[in-house]
PDB file of C-alpha atoms in Angstrom:
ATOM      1  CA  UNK A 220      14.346  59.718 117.676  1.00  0.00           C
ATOM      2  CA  UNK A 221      15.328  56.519 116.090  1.00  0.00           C
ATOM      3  CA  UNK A 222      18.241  55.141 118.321  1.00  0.00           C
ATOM      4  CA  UNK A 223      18.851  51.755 116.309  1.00  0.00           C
ATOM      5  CA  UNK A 224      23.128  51.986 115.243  1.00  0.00           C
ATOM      6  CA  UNK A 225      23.048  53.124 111.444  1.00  0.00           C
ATOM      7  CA  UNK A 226      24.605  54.313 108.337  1.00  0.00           C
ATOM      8  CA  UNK A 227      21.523  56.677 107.255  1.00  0.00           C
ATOM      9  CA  UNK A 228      21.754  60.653 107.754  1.00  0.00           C
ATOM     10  CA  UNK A 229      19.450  62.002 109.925  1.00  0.00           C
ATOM     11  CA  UNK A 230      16.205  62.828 108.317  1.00  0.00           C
ATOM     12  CA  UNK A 231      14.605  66.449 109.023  1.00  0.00           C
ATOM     13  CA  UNK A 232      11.560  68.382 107.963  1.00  0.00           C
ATOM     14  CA  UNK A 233      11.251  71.744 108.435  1.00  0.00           C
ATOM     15  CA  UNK A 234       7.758  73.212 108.716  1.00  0.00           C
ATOM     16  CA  UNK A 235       8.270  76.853 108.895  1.00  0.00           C
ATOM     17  CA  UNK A 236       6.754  79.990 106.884  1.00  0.00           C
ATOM     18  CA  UNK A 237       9.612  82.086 105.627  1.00  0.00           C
ATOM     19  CA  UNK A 238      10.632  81.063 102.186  1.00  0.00           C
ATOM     20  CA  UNK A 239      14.092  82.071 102.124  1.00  0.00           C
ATOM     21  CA  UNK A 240      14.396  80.957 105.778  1.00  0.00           C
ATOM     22  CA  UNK A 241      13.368  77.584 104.569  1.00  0.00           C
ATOM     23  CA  UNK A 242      15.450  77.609 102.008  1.00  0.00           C
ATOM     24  CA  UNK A 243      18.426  78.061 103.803  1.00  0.00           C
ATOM     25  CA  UNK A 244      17.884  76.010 106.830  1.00  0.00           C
ATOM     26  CA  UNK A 245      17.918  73.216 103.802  1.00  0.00           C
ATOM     27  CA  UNK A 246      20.954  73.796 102.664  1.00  0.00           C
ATOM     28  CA  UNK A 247      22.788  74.141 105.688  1.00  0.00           C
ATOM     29  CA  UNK A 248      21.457  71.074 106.970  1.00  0.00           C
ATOM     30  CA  UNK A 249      22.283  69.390 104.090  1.00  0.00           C
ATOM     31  CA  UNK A 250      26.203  70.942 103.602  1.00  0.00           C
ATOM     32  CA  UNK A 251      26.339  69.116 107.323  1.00  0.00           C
ATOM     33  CA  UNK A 252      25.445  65.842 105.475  1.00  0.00           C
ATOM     34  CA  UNK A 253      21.442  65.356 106.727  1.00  0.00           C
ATOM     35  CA  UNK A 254      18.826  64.419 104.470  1.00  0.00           C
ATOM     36  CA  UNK A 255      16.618  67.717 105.300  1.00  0.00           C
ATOM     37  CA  UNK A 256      13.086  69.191 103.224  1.00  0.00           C
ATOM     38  CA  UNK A 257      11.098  71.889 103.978  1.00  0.00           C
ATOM     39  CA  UNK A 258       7.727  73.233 103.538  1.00  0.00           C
ATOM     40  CA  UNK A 259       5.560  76.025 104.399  1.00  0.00           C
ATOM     41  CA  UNK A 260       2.109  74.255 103.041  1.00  0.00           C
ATOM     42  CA  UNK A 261       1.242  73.209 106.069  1.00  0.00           C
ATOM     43  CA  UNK A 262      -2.234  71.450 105.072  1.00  0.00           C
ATOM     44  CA  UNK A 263      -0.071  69.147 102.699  1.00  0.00           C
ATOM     45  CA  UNK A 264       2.873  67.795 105.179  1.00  0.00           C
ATOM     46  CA  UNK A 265       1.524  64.172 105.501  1.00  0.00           C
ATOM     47  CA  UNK A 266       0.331  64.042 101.931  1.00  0.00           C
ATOM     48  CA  UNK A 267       4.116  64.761 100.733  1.00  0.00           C
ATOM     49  CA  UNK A 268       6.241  63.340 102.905  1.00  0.00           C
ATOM     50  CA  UNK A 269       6.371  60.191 104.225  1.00  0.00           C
ATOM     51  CA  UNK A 270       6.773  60.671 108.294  1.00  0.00           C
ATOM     52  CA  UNK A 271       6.708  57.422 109.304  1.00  0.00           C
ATOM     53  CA  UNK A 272      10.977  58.050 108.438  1.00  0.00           C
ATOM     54  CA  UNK A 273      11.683  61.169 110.102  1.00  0.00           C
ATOM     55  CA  UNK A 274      13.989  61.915 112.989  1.00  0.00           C
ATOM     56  CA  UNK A 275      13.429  65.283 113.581  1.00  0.00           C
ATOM     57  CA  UNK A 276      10.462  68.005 112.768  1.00  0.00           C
ATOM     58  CA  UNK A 277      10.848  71.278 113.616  1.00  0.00           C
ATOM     59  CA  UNK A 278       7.948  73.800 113.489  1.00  0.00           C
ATOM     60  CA  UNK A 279       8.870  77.525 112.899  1.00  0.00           C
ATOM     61  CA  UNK A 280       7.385  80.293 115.365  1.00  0.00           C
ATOM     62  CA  UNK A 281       4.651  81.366 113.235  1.00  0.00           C
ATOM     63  CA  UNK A 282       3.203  77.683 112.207  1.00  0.00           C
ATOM     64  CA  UNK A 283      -0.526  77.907 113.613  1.00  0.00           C
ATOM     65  CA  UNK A 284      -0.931  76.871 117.021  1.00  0.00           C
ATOM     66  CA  UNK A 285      -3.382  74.625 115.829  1.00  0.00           C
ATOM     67  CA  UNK A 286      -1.657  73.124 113.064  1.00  0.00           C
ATOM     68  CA  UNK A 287       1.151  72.304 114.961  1.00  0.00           C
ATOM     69  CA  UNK A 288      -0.913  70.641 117.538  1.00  0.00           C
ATOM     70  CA  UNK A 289      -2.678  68.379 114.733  1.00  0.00           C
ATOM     71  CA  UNK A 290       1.022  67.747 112.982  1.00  0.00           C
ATOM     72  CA  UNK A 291       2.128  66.412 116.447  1.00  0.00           C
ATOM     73  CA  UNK A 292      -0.640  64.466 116.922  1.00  0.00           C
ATOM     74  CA  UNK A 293      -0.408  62.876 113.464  1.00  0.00           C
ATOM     75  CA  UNK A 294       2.962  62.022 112.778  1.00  0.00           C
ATOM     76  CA  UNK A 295       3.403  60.864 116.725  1.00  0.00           C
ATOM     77  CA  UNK A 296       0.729  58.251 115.793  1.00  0.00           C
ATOM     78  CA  UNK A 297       2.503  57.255 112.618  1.00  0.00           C
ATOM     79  CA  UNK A 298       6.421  57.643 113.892  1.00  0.00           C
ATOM     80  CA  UNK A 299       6.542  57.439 117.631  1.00  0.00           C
ATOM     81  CA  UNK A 300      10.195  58.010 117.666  1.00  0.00           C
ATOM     82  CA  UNK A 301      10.388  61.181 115.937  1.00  0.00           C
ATOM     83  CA  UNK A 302      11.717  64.417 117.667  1.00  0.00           C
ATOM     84  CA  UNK A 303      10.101  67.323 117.666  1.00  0.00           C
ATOM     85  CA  UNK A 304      11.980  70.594 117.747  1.00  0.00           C
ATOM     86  CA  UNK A 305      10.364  74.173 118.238  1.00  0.00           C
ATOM     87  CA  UNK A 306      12.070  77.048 116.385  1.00  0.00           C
ATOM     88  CA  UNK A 307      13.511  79.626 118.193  1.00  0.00           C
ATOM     89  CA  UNK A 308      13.521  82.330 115.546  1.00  0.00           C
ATOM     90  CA  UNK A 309      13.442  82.544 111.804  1.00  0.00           C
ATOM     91  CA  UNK A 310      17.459  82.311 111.438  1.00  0.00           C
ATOM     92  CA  UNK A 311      18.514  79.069 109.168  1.00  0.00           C
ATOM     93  CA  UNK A 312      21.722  78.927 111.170  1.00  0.00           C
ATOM     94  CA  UNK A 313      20.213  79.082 114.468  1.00  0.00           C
ATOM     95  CA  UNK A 314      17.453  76.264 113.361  1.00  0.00           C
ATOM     96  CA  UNK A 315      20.026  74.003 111.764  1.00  0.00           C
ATOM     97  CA  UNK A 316      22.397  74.132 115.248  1.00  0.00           C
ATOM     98  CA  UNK A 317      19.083  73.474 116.983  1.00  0.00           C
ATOM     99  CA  UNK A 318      18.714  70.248 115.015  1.00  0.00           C
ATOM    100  CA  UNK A 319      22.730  69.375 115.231  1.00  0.00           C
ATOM    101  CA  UNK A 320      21.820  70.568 119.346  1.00  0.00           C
ATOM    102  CA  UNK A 321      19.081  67.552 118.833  1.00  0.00           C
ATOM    103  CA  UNK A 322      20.669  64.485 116.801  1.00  0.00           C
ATOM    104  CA  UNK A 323      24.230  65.256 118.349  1.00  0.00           C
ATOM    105  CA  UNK A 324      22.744  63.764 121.735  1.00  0.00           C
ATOM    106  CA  UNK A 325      22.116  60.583 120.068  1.00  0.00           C
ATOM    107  CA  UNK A 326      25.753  60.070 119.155  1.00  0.00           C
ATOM    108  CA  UNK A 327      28.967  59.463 121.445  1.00  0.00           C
ATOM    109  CA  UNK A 328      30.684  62.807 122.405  1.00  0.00           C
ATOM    110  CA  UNK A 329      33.404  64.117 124.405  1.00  0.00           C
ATOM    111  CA  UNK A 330      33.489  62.782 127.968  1.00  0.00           C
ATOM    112  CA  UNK A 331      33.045  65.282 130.723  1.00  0.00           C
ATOM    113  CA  UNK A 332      31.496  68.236 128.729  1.00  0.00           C
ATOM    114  CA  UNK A 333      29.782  70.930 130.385  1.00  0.00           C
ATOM    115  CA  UNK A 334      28.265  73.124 127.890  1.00  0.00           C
ATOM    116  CA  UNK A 335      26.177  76.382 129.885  1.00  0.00           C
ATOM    117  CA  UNK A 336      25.449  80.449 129.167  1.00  0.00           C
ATOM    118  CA  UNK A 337      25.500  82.928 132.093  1.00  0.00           C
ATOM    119  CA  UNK A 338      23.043  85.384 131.431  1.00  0.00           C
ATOM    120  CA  UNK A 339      24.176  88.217 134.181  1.00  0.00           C
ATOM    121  CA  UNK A 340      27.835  88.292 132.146  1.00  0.00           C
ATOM    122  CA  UNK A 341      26.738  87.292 128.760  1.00  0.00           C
ATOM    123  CA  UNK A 342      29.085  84.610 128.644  1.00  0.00           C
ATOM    124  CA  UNK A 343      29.640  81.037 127.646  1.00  0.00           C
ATOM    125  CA  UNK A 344      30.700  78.956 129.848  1.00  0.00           C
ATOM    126  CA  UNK A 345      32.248  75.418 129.379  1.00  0.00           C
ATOM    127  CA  UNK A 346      34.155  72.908 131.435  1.00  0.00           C
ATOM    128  CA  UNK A 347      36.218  70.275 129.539  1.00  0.00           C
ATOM    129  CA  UNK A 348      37.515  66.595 130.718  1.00  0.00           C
ATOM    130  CA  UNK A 349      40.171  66.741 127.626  1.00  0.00           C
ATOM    131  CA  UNK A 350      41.279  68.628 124.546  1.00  0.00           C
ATOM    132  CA  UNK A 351      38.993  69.656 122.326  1.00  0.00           C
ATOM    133  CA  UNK A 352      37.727  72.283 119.128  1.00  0.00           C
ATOM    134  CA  UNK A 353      34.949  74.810 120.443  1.00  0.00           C
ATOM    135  CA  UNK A 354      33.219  76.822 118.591  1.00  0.00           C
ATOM    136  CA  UNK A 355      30.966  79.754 119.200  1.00  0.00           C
ATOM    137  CA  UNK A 356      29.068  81.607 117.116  1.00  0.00           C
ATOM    138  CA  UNK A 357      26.181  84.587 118.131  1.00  0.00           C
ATOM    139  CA  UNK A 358      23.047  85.068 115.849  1.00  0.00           C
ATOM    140  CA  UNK A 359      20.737  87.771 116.139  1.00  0.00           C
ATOM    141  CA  UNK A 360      17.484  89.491 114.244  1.00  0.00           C
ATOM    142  CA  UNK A 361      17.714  92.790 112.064  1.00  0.00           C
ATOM    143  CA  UNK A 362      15.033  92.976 110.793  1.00  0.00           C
ATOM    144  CA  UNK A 363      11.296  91.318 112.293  1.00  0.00           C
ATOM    145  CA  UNK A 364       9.021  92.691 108.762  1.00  0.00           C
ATOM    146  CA  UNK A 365       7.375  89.326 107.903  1.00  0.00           C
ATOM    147  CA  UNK A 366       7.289  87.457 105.465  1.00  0.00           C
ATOM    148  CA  UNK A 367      11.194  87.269 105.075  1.00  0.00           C
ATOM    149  CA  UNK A 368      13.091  88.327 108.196  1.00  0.00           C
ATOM    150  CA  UNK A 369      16.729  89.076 108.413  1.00  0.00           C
ATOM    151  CA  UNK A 370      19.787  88.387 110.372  1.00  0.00           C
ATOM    152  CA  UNK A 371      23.201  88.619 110.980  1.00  0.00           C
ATOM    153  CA  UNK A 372      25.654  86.298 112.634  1.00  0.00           C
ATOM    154  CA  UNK A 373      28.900  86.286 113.690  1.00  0.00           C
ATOM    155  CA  UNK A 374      32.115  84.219 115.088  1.00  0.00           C
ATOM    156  CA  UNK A 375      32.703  84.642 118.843  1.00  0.00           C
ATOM    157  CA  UNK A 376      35.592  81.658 119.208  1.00  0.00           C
ATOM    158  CA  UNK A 377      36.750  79.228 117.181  1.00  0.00           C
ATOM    159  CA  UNK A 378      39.450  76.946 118.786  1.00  0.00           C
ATOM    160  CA  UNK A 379      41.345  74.786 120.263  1.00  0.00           C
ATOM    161  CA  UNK A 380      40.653  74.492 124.195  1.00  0.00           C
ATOM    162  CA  UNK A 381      42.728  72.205 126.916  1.00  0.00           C
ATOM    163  CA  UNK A 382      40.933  70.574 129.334  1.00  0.00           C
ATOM    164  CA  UNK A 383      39.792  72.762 132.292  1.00  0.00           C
ATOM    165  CA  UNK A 384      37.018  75.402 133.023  1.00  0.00           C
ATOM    166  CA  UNK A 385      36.777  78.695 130.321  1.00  0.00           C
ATOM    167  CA  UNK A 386      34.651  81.186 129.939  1.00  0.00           C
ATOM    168  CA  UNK A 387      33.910  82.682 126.631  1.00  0.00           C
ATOM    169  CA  UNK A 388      32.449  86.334 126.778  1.00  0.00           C
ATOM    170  CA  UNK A 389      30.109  87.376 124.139  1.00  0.00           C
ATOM    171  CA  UNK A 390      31.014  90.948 122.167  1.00  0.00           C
ATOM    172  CA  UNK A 391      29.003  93.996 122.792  1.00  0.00           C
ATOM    173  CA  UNK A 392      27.382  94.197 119.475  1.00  0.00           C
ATOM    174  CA  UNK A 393      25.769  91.174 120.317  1.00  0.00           C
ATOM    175  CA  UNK A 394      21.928  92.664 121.262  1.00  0.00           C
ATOM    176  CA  UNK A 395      20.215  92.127 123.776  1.00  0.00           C
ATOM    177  CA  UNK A 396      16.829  91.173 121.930  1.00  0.00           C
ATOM    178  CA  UNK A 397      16.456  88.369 119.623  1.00  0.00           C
ATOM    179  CA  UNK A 398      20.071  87.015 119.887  1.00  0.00           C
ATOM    180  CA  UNK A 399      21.055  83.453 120.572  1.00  0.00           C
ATOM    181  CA  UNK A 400      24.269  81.821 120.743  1.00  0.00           C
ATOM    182  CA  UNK A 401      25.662  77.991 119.547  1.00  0.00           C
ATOM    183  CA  UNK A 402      28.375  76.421 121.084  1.00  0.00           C
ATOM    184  CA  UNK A 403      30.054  73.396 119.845  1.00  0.00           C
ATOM    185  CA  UNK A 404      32.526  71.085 121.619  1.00  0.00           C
ATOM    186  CA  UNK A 405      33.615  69.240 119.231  1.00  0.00           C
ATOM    187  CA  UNK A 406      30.499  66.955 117.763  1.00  0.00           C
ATOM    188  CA  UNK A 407      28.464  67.895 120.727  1.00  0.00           C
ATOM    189  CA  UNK A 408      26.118  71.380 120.149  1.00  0.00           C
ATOM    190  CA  UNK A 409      24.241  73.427 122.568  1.00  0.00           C
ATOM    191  CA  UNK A 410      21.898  76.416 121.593  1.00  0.00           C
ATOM    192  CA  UNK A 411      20.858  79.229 124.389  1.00  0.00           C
ATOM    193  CA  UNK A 412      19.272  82.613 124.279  1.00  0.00           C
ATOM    194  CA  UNK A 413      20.905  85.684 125.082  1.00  0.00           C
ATOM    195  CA  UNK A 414      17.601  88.137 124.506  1.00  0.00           C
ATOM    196  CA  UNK A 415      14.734  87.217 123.731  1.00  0.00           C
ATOM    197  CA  UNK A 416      11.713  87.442 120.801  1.00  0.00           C
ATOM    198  CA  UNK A 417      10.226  91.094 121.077  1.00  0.00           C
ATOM    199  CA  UNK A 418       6.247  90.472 122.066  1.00  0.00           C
ATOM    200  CA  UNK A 419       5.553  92.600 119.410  1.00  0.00           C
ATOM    201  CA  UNK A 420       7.016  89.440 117.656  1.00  0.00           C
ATOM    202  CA  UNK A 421       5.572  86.583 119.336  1.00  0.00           C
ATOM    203  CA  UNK A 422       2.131  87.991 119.265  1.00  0.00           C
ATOM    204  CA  UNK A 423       1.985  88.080 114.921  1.00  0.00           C
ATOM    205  CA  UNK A 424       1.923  83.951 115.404  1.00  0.00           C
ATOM    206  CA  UNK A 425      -1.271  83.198 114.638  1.00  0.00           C
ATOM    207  CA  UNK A 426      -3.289  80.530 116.980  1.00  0.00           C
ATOM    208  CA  UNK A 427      -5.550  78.781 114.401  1.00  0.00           C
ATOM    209  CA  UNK A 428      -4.839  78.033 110.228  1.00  0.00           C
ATOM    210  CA  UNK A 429      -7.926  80.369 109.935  1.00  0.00           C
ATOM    211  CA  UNK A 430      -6.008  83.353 110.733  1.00  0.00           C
ATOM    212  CA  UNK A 431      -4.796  85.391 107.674  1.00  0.00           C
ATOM    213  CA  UNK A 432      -3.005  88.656 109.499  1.00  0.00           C
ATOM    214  CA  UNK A 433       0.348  88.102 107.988  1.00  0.00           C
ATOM    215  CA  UNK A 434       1.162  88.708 104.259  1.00  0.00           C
ATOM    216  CA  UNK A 435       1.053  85.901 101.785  1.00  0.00           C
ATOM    217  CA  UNK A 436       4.095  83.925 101.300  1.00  0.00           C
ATOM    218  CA  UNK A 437       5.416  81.628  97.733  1.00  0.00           C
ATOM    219  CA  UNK A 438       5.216  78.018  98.176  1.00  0.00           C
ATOM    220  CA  UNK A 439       8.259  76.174  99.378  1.00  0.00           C
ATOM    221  CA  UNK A 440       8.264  72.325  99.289  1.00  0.00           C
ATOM    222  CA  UNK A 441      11.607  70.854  98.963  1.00  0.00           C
ATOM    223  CA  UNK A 442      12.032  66.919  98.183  1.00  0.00           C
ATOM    224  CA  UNK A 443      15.207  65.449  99.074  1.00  0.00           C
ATOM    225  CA  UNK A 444      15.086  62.987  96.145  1.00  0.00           C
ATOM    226  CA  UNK A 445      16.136  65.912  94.059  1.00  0.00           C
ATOM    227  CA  UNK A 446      19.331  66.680  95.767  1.00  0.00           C
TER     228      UNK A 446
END
């Protein structure tokens, strides 16, 4: 990532397959004030955008193997300073927090944060030098039938903490398969994994652009000189 002191928003691409996934992961990242695009044409990325500006390119789970090795490859060469951020699961929320997760590291934050998830209690865990607003919010999979995938989200905390050691437990209705959580201290974002992707899941990404097993998608490539 580009650490030079500047004015710019953070610039994003998000190479993913899910339409509507896409779609959304734009507009959240944009409502947060980044200068984000998408696009599931994956043969076309360095023919429409121009990489050599990015800060940040995340590849969705079911990008070729492949494809996402050549992408790296590429736009490594031609931006050296780009991030590259792999996709947890097709939720727009959980991708745009894994971006904020990303570019928040490059900016001054709270002194003394200690941001972690205990998986034996299902709980958030945090230990704070001073005052500060933490949020935490759960996100989780209904629904794996590809092309569009759903989830659900919701609000664990969202307050004001004094300095000092807390520990936030996460709701039963969170599940214990394909559920993450976000926590924010303040500026400063963290994203962890409560249950993970189903195999049945991870094994529909296909390993080479030559593989056609899932269903065909519409084309999604957003330009940010629209917005």
């Amino acid at each position: 990532m580009n650490t030079t002191p500047t004015n710019e928003p953070d610039r994003i691409l998000v190479v993913g397959r899910s339409p509507s996934v896409l779609v959304a992961t734009v507009d959240i990242l944009r409502a947060k004030g980044y200068t984000a695009d998408a696009t599931n044409q994956f043969d076309h990325v360095l023919d429409d955008y121009d990489v050599t500006d990015l800060d940040v390119l995340v590849f969705g789970g079911m990008v070729p193997a492949d494809t996402k090795q050549y992408l790296r490859g590429e736009v490594s060469k031609r931006n050296p300073q780009v991030s590259f951020v792999q996709g947890l699961a097709g939720i727009a929320g959980l991708i745009a927090a894994q971006v904020e997760a990303v570019t928040s590291d490059e900016r001054p934050g709270p002194d003394g944060v200690e941001i972690g998830y205990a998986a034996v209690r299902r709980c958030a865990q945090l230990t704070l030098k001073e005052r500060a607003h933490v949020t935490v919010e759960a996100l989780w999979h209904t629904s794996f039938t590809p092309p569009e995938p759903k989830s659900t989200s919701m609000r664990v905390f969202d307050g004001n903490l004094e300095a000092g050691f807390h520990v936030i437990p996460l709701p039963g209705r969170v599940p214990f398969e394909a559920s993450f959580i976000t926590v924010a201290v303040d500026d400063l974002v963290r994203v962890f994994t409560v249950g993970a992707m189903p195999n049945a899941v991870t094994r529909m990404a296909p390993t080479s652009a030559n593989d056609k097993g899932l269903p065909e998608v519409g084309h999604v490539t957003t330009s940010s000189k629209d917005h």
